[in-house]
mmCIF file with all atom_site columns, C-alpha atoms in Angstrom:
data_model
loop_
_atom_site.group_PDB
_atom_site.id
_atom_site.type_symbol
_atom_site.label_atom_id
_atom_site.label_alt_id
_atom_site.label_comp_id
_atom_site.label_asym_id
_atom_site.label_entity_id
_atom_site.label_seq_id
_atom_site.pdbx_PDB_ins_code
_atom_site.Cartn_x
_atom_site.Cartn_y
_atom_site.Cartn_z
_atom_site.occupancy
_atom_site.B_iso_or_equiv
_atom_site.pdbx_formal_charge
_atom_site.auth_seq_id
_atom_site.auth_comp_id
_atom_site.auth_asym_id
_atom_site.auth_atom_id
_atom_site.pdbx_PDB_model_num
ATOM 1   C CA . UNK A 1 1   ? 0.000   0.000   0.000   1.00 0.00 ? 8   UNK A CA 1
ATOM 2   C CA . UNK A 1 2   ? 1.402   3.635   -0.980  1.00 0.00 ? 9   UNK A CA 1
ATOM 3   C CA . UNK A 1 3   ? 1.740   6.021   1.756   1.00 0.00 ? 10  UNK A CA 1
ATOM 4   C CA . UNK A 1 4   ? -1.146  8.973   2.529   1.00 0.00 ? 11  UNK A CA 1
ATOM 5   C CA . UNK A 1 5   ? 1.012   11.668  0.918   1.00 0.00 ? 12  UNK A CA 1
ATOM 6   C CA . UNK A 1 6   ? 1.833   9.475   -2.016  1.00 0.00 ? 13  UNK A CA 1
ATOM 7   C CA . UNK A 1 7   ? -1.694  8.537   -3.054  1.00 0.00 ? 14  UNK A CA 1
ATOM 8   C CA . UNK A 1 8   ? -3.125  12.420  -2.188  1.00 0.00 ? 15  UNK A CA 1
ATOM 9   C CA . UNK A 1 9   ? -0.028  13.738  -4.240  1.00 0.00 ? 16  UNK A CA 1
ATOM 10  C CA . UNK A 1 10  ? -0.960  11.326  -7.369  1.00 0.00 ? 17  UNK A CA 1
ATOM 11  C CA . UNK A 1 11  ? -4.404  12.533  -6.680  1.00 0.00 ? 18  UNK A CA 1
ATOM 12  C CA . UNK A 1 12  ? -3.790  16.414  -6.173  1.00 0.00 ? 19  UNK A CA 1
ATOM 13  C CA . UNK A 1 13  ? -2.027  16.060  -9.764  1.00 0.00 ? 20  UNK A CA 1
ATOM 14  C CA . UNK A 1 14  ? -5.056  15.327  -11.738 1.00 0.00 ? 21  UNK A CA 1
ATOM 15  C CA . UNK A 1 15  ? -7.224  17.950  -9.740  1.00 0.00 ? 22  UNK A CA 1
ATOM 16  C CA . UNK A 1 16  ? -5.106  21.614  -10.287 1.00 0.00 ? 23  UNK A CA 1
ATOM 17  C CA . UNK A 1 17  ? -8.453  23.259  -11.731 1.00 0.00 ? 24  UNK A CA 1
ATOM 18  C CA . UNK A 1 18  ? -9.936  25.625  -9.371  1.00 0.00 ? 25  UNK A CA 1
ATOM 19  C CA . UNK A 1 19  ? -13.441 24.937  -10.221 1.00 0.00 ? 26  UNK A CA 1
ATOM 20  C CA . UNK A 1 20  ? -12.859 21.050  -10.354 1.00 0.00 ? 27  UNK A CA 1
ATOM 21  C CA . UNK A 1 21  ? -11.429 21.182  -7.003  1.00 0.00 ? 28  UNK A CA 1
ATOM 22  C CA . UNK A 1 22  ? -15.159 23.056  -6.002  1.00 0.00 ? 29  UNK A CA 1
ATOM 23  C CA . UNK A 1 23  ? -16.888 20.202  -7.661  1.00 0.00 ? 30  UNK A CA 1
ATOM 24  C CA . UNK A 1 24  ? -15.162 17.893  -5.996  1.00 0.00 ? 31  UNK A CA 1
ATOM 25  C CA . UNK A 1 25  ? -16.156 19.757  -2.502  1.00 0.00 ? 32  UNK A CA 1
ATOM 26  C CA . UNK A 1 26  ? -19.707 18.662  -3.414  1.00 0.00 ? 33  UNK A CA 1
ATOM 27  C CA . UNK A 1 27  ? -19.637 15.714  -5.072  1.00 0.00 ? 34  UNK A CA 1
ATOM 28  C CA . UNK A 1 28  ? -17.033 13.357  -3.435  1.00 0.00 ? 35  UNK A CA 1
ATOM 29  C CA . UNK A 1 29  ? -18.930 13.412  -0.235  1.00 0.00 ? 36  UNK A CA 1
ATOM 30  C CA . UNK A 1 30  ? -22.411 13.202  -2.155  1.00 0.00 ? 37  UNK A CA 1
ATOM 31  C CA . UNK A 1 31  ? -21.058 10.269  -4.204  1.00 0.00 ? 38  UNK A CA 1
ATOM 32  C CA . UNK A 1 32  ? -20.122 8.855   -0.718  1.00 0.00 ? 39  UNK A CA 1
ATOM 33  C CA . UNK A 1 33  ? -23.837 9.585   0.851   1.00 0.00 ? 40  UNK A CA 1
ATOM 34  C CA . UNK A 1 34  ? -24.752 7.488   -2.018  1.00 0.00 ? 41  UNK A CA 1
ATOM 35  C CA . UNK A 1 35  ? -22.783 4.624   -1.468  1.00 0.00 ? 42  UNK A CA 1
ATOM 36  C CA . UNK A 1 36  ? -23.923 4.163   2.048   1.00 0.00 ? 43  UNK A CA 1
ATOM 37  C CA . UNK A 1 37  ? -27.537 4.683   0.864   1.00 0.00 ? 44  UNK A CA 1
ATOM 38  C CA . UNK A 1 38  ? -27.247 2.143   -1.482  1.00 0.00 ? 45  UNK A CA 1
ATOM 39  C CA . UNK A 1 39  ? -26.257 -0.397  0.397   1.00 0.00 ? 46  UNK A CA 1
ATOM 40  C CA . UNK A 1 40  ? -28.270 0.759   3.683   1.00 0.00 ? 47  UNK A CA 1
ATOM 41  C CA . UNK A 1 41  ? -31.271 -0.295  1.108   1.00 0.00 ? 48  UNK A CA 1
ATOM 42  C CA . UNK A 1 42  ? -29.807 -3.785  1.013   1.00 0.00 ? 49  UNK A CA 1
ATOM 43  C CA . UNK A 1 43  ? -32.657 -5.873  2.643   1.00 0.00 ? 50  UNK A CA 1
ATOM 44  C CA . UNK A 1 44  ? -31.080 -7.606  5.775   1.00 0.00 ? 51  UNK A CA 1
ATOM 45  C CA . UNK A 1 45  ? -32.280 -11.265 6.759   1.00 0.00 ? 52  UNK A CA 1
ATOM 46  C CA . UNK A 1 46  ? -33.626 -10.279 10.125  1.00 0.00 ? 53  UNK A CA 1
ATOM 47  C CA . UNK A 1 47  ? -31.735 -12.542 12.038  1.00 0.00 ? 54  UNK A CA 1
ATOM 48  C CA . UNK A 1 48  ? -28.718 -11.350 10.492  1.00 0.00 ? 55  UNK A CA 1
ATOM 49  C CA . UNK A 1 49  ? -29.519 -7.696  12.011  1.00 0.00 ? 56  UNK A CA 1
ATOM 50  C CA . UNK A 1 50  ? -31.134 -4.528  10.852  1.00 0.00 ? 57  UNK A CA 1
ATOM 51  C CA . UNK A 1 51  ? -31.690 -1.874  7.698   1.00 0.00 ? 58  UNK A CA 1
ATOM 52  C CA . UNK A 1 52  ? -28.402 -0.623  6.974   1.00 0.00 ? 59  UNK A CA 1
ATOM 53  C CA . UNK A 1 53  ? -26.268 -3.881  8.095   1.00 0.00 ? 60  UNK A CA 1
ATOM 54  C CA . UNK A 1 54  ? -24.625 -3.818  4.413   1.00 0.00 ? 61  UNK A CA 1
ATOM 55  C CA . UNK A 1 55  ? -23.697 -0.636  5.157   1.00 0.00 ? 62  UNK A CA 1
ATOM 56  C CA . UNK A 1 56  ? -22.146 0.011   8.149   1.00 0.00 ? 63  UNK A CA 1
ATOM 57  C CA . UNK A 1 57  ? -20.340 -3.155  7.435   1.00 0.00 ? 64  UNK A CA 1
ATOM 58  C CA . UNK A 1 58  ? -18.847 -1.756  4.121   1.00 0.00 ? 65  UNK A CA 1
ATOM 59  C CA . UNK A 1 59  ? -17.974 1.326   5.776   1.00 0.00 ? 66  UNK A CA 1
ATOM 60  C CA . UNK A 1 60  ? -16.490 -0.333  8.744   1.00 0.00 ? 67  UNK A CA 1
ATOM 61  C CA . UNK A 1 61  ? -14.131 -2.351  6.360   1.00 0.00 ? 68  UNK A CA 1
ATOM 62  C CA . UNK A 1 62  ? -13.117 0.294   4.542   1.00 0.00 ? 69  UNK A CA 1
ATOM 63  C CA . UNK A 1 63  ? -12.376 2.167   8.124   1.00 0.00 ? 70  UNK A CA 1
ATOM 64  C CA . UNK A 1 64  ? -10.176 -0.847  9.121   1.00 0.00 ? 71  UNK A CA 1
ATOM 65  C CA . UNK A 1 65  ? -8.499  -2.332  5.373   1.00 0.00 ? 72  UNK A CA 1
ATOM 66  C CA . UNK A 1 66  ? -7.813  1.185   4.341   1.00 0.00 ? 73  UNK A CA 1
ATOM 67  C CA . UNK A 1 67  ? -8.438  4.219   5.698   1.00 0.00 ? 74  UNK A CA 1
ATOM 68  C CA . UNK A 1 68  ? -7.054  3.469   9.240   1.00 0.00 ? 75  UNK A CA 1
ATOM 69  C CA . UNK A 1 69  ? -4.021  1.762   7.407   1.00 0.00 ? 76  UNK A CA 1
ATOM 70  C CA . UNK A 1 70  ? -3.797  4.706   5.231   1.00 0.00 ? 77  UNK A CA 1
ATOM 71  C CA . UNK A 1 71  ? -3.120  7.456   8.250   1.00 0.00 ? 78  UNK A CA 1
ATOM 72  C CA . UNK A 1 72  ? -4.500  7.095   11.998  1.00 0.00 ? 79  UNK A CA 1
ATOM 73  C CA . UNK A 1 73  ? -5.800  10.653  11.684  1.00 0.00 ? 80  UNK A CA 1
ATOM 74  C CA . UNK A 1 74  ? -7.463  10.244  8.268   1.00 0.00 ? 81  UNK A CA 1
ATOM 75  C CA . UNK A 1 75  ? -8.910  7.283   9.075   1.00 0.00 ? 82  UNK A CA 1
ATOM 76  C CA . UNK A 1 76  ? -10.787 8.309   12.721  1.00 0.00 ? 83  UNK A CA 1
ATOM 77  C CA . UNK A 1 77  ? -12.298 11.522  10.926  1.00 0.00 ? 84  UNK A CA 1
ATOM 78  C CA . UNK A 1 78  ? -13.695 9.029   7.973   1.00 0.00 ? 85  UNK A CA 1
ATOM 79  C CA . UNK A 1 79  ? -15.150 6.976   10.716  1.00 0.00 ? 86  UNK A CA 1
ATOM 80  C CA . UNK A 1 80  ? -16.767 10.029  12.193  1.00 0.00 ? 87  UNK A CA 1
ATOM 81  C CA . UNK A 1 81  ? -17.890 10.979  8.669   1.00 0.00 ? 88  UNK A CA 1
ATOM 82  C CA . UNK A 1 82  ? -19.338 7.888   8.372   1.00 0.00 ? 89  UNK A CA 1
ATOM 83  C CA . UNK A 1 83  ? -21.385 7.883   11.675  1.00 0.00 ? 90  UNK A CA 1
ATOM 84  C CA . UNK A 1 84  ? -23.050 11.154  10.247  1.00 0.00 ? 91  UNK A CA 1
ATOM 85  C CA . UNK A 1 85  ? -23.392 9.603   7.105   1.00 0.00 ? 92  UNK A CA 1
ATOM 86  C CA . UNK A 1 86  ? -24.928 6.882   8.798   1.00 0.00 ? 93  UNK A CA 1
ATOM 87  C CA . UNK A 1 87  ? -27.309 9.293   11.110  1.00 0.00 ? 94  UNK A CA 1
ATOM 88  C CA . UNK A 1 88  ? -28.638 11.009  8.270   1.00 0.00 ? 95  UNK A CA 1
ATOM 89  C CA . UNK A 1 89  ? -29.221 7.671   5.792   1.00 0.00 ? 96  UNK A CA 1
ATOM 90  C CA . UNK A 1 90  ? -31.246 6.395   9.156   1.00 0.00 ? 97  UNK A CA 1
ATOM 91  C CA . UNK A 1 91  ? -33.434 9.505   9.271   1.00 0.00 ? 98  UNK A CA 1
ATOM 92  C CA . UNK A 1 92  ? -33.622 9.480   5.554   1.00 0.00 ? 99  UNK A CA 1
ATOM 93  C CA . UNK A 1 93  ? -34.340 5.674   5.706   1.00 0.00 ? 100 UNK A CA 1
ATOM 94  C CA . UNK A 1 94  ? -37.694 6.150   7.957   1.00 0.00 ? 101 UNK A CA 1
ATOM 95  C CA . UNK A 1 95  ? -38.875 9.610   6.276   1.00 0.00 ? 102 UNK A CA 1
ATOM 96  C CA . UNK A 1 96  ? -38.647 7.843   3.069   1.00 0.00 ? 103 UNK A CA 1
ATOM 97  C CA . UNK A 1 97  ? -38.835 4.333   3.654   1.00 0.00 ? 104 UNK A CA 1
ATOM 98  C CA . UNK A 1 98  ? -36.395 1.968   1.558   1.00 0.00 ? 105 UNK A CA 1
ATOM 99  C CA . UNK A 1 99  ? -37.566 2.868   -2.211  1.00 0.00 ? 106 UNK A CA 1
ATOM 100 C CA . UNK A 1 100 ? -37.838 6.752   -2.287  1.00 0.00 ? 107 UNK A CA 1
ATOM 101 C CA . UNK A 1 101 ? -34.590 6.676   -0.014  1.00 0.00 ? 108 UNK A CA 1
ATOM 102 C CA . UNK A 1 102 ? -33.229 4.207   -3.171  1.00 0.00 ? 109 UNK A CA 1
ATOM 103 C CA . UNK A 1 103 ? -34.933 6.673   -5.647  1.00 0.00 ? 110 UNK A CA 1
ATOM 104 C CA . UNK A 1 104 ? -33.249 10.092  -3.915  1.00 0.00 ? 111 UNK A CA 1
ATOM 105 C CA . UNK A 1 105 ? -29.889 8.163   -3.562  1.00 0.00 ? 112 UNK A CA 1
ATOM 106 C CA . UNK A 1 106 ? -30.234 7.653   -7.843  1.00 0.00 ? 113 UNK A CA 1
ATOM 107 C CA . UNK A 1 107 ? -31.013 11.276  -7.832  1.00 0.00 ? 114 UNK A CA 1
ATOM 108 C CA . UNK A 1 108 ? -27.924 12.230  -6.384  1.00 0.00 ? 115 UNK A CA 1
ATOM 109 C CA . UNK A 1 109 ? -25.500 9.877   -8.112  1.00 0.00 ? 116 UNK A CA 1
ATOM 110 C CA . UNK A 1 110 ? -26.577 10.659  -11.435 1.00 0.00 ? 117 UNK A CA 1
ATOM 111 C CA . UNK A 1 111 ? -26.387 14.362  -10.576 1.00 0.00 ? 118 UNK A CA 1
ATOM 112 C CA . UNK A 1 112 ? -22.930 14.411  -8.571  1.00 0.00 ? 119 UNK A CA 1
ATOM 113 C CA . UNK A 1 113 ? -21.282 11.923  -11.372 1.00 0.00 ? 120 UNK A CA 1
ATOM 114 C CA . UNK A 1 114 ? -22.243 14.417  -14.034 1.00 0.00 ? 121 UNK A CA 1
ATOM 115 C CA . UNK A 1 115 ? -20.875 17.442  -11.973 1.00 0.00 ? 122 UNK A CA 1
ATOM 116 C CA . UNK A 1 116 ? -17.808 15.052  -11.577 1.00 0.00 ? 123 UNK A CA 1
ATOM 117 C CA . UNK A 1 117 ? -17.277 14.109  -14.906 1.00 0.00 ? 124 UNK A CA 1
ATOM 118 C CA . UNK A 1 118 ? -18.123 18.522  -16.246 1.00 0.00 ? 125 UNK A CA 1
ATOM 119 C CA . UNK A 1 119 ? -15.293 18.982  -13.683 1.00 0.00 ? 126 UNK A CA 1
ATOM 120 C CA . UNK A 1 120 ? -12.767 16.919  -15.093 1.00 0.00 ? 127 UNK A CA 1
ATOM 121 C CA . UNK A 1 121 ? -13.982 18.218  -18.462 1.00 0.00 ? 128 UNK A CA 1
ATOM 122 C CA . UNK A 1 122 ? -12.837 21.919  -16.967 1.00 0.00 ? 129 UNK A CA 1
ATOM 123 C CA . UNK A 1 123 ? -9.938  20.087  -15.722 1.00 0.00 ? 130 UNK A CA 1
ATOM 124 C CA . UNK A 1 124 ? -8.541  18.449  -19.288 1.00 0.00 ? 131 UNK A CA 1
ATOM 125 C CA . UNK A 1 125 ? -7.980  15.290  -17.696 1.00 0.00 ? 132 UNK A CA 1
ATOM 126 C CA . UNK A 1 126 ? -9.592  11.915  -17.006 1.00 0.00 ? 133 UNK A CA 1
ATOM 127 C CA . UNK A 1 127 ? -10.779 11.381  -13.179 1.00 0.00 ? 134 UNK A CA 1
ATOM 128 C CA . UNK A 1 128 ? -8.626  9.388   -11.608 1.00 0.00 ? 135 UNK A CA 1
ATOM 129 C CA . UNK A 1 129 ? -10.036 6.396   -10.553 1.00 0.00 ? 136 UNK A CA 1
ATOM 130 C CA . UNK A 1 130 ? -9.541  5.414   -14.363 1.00 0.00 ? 137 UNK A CA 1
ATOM 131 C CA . UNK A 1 131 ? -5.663  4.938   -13.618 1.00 0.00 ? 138 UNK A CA 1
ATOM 132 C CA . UNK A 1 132 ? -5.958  3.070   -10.170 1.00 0.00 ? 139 UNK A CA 1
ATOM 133 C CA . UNK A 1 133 ? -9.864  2.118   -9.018  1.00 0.00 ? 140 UNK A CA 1
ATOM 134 C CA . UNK A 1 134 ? -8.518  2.824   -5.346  1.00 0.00 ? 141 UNK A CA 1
ATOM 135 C CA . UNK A 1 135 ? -8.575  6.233   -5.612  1.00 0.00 ? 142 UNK A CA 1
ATOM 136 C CA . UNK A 1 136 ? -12.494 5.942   -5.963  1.00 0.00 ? 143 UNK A CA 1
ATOM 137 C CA . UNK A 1 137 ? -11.714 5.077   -1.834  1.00 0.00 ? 144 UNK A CA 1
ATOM 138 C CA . UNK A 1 138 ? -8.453  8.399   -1.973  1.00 0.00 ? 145 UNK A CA 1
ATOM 139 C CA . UNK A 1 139 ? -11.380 11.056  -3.237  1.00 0.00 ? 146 UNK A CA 1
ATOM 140 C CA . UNK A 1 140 ? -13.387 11.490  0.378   1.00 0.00 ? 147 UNK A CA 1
ATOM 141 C CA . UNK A 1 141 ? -9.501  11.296  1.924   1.00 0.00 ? 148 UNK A CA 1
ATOM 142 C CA . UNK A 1 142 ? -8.060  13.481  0.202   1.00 0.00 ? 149 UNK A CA 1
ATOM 143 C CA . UNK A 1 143 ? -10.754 16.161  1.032   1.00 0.00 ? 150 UNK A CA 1
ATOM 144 C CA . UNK A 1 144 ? -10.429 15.230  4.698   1.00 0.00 ? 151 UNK A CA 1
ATOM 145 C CA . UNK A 1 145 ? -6.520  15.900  4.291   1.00 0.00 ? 152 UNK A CA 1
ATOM 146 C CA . UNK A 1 146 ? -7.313  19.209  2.896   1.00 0.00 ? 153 UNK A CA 1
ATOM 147 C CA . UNK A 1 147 ? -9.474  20.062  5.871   1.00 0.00 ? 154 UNK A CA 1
ATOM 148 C CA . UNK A 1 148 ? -6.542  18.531  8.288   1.00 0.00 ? 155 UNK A CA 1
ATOM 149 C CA . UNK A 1 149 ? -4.471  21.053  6.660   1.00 0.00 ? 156 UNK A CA 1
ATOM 150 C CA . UNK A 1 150 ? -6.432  23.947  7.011   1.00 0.00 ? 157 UNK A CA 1
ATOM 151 C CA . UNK A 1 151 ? -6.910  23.515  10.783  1.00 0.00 ? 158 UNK A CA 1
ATOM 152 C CA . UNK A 1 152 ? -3.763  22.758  10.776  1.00 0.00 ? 159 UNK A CA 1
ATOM 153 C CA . UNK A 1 153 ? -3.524  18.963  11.783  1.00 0.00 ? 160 UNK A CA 1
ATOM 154 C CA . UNK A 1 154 ? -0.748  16.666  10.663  1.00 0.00 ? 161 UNK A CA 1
ATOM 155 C CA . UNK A 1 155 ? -1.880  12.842  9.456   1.00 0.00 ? 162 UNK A CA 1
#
């Protein structure tokens, strides 16, 4: 496995753009959302455990297999973005119910994967994830390094 600064330097290179980097801001983490709402959707054999099982079982194995491994500090504030996640997909989950949750989740990948794909168009090059399918797990990181780095927080 490359190291943090390694994969968010590889990364950083194919998003320079100002206005890509904005996109980015607000799609990454809705692309994310998604991903969890997807799979909180998943029905769960009831002995097995609850709505959203699937979920917080993919996002607890990418917490331990990679993000963790990846950098101690990165990893704990993905876990804590994935307990809000988590919160709000619940909420969602029983104001909705499973299929209009399913239907807004849709919604919101189609739109954030078009704003992704006009950014990288801005950009002039391909997304990244086309090189190395990992860094479809780097994109949320990367934007929690940049936060680290603004408050001033090494990882």
């Amino acid at each position: 496995m490359r190291d943090a600064n390694t994969w968010f330097g590889n990364y950083a290179a194919d998003h320079q753009n100002p206005t890509n980097r904005t996109i980015h801001w607000i799609c990454v983490p809705a692309i994310t959302w998604c991903a969890v709402a997807f799979l909180w959707i998943v029905p769960v054999p009831q002995w097995l455990g609850r709505p959203g099982f699937f979920a917080v079982l993919a996002m607890f194995l990418a917490f331990v297999f990679y993000y963790f491994r990846l950098s101690r500090g990165i990893g704990l504030a993905m876990a804590a973005v994935f307990v809000a996640m988590s919160l709000i997909t619940e909420v969602l989950y029983r104001v909705l119910g499973p299929a209009n949750l399913g239907w807004l989740a849709l919604a919101v990948f189609v739109v954030a994967w078009i704003g992704q794909f006009v950014g990288h168009h801005i950009e002039g090059r391909r997304p990244s994830f086309f090189t190395d399918i990992q860094y479809l797990l780097i994109g949320p990181a990367w934007l929690m390094s940049k936060v680290f780095r603004r408050v001033g927080i090494t990882y």
